[in-house]
Amino acid sequence: MHDVQALLFDVFGTVVDWRNGVARQAVSFLEKNRVPMEPTDFADAWRRRYQPAMEAVRSGQRPFVRLDILHRENLEAVLTEAGINVAVIDPAELAELTLAWHRLDPWPDVLSGLARLRERFIIAPLSNGNIILMLNMARRAGIPWHTILGAEVVQAYKPTPAAYLRTAELLALRPEQVCMVAAHNNDLAAARDCGLKTAFVRRSTEHGPAQTTDLHSEQDWEVVVDDFEALADALA
Amino acid sequence: MHDVQALLFDVFGTVVDWRNGVARQAVSFLEKNRVPMEPTDFADAWRRRYQPAMEAVRSGQRPFVRLDILHRENLEAVLTEAGINVAVIDPAELAELTLAWHRLDPWPDVLSGLARLRERFIIAPLSNGNIILMLNMARRAGIPWHTILGAEVVQAYKPTPAAYLRTAELLALRPEQVCMVAAHNNDLAAARDCGLKTAFVRRSTEHGPAQTTDLHSEQDWEVVVDDFEALADALA
């Protein structure tokens, strides 16, 4: 790891708690529009459509569109599936709820950990979230990225290899000079296949108290820790 | 201007003093390699090749390449024109001098002005400089961008309209919600043609004490000021 100059972070789940953040912001919308779902179930249902929606882009079925667009489409699909006639909902309300993903809170260790890491490394998100989503999130929460990188910049969704390789290339770094930080083994596996270094941060409640996935590292990642303070310790 | 949400900054000349910065970093190289040029003349000669090099990309003669590549090519051309056999120079020295553009100092009013402006607006460079150039410059100088935007992100060099329009689109803003800040009338004219708001910051010594260009605003830009503190005052 001594040659690493940049840390690239997965964001949804790794940096921010999307499930509770989306659920919190959906409460009044669900009540007002009589959507028969618990807020966390609604967040889970919305998130379940995330990978399939990106897969349509990754597979070439449709051209690259930013995640805000996919989030909006997925929101309408979730509501329709719940028996709601989306056409009668005020479009401004749908647009506003779609922006819930811009207003997620970091896990408690994130800001202090990143403040330490940014002194030594370039720190940037490598998320499938689009630029303005990441920027609004960072401004609201005070996340001190050096810049926003990610799927929209390189026009490729993770885990497509181009998402990792083009990002390293933009930084004028070789893949092994970059470390991917994520709470998801599949993200790290794809990054490693591209030659990046890898750091696993366990987020055992990303999917709620009954989470069964990504509780353990599935490969010998260069770093395995429980939070960003421990990541900063490991890389000190 | 009341609807403006993002300020996009030209960088070379507007934010940083490229001429003195390049000259300072060229001194030892020029001496060691017996290049018969004064450091500021060398900086001017290097910079004169900037627009023609980008024009090859803008006109479609060659695909988009980042500015670091053009800077390297232009450096070799300047040295060759000065009678130097570039082939005998250590490539690492050429690479190092090319990075002089990553290590330029802001004008004295920049950091304090941007610290005020970032509280109210999204602030980002919209420079022809590439991402890692802007990022290294910002880290070294402490420039507090919210993110790096610019030619490399949108794969178009200013003043091509796409450079302005695609950048506004990445921010999910209409052109009139974005203000271009520059010391160059032609940059602002192109931005205005795309519907952006415009702010002219006079930098009367960008080209040295005998500067004759861009001493005055050539259109009725929305804001005309002498430094970034005055820009922050005007937008307060």
PDB file of C-alpha atoms in Angstrom, chain A residues 5 66 118-122 131-132 135-136 139 145-149 152-153 169-172, chain B residues 5 66 118-122 131-132 135-136 139 145-149 152-153 169-172:
ATOM      1  CA  GLN A   5      -1.669   8.105  -3.707  1.00  0.00           C
ATOM      2  CA  ARG A  66     -27.107   9.714 -14.726  1.00  0.00           C
ATOM      3  CA  ARG A 118      -7.173  13.846   3.060  1.00  0.00           C
ATOM      4  CA  GLU A 119      -3.919  15.126   4.517  1.00  0.00           C
ATOM      5  CA  ARG A 120      -2.029  12.254   2.990  1.00  0.00           C
ATOM      6  CA  PHE A 121      -4.106  11.033   0.039  1.00  0.00           C
ATOM      7  CA  ILE A 122      -6.254  12.365  -2.732  1.00  0.00           C
ATOM      8  CA  ILE A 131     -21.809  14.569  -9.944  1.00  0.00           C
ATOM      9  CA  ILE A 132     -24.473  16.932  -8.612  1.00  0.00           C
ATOM     10  CA  LEU A 135     -21.737  17.471  -4.682  1.00  0.00           C
ATOM     11  CA  ASN A 136     -24.999  18.328  -2.939  1.00  0.00           C
ATOM     12  CA  ARG A 139     -21.939  20.311   0.749  1.00  0.00           C
ATOM     13  CA  TRP A 145     -13.623  15.440  -1.048  1.00  0.00           C
ATOM     14  CA  HIS A 146     -10.798  16.879  -3.132  1.00  0.00           C
ATOM     15  CA  THR A 147     -13.033  16.427  -6.163  1.00  0.00           C
ATOM     16  CA  ILE A 148     -16.023  14.425  -7.315  1.00  0.00           C
ATOM     17  CA  LEU A 149     -15.158  11.468  -9.510  1.00  0.00           C
ATOM     18  CA  GLU A 152     -20.855  10.131 -14.585  1.00  0.00           C
ATOM     19  CA  VAL A 153     -17.345  11.514 -15.092  1.00  0.00           C
ATOM     20  CA  GLU A 169      -6.206   7.393 -15.717  1.00  0.00           C
ATOM     21  CA  LEU A 170      -7.829  10.761 -15.012  1.00  0.00           C
ATOM     22  CA  LEU A 171      -5.646  10.950 -11.902  1.00  0.00           C
ATOM     23  CA  ALA A 172      -2.576  10.075 -14.005  1.00  0.00           C
TER      24      ALA A 172
ATOM     25  CA  GLN B   5     -26.352  28.907  -7.971  1.00  0.00           C
ATOM     26  CA  ARG B  66      -5.792  16.453 -21.819  1.00  0.00           C
ATOM     27  CA  ARG B 118     -18.247  28.979  -1.355  1.00  0.00           C
ATOM     28  CA  GLU B 119     -20.660  29.581   1.490  1.00  0.00           C
ATOM     29  CA  ARG B 120     -23.322  30.741  -0.920  1.00  0.00           C
ATOM     30  CA  PHE B 121     -22.472  29.203  -4.308  1.00  0.00           C
ATOM     31  CA  ILE B 122     -21.153  26.019  -5.767  1.00  0.00           C
ATOM     32  CA  ILE B 131      -8.559  17.213 -13.685  1.00  0.00           C
ATOM     33  CA  ILE B 132      -5.302  16.158 -12.023  1.00  0.00           C
ATOM     34  CA  LEU B 135      -6.556  18.961  -8.309  1.00  0.00           C
ATOM     35  CA  ASN B 136      -2.810  19.147  -7.644  1.00  0.00           C
ATOM     36  CA  ARG B 139      -4.234  20.823  -2.943  1.00  0.00           C
ATOM     37  CA  TRP B 145     -13.280  24.032  -4.885  1.00  0.00           C
ATOM     38  CA  HIS B 146     -16.395  21.971  -4.269  1.00  0.00           C
ATOM     39  CA  THR B 147     -15.329  19.828  -7.195  1.00  0.00           C
ATOM     40  CA  ILE B 148     -13.162  19.980 -10.298  1.00  0.00           C
ATOM     41  CA  LEU B 149     -15.076  20.575 -13.499  1.00  0.00           C
ATOM     42  CA  GLU B 152     -11.543  17.117 -19.435  1.00  0.00           C
ATOM     43  CA  VAL B 153     -14.797  16.286 -17.666  1.00  0.00           C
ATOM     44  CA  GLU B 169     -26.022  20.243 -17.447  1.00  0.00           C
ATOM     45  CA  LEU B 170     -23.798  18.187 -15.115  1.00  0.00           C
ATOM     46  CA  LEU B 171     -24.833  20.565 -12.343  1.00  0.00           C
ATOM     47  CA  ALA B 172     -28.502  20.101 -13.297  1.00  0.00           C
TER      48      ALA B 172
END
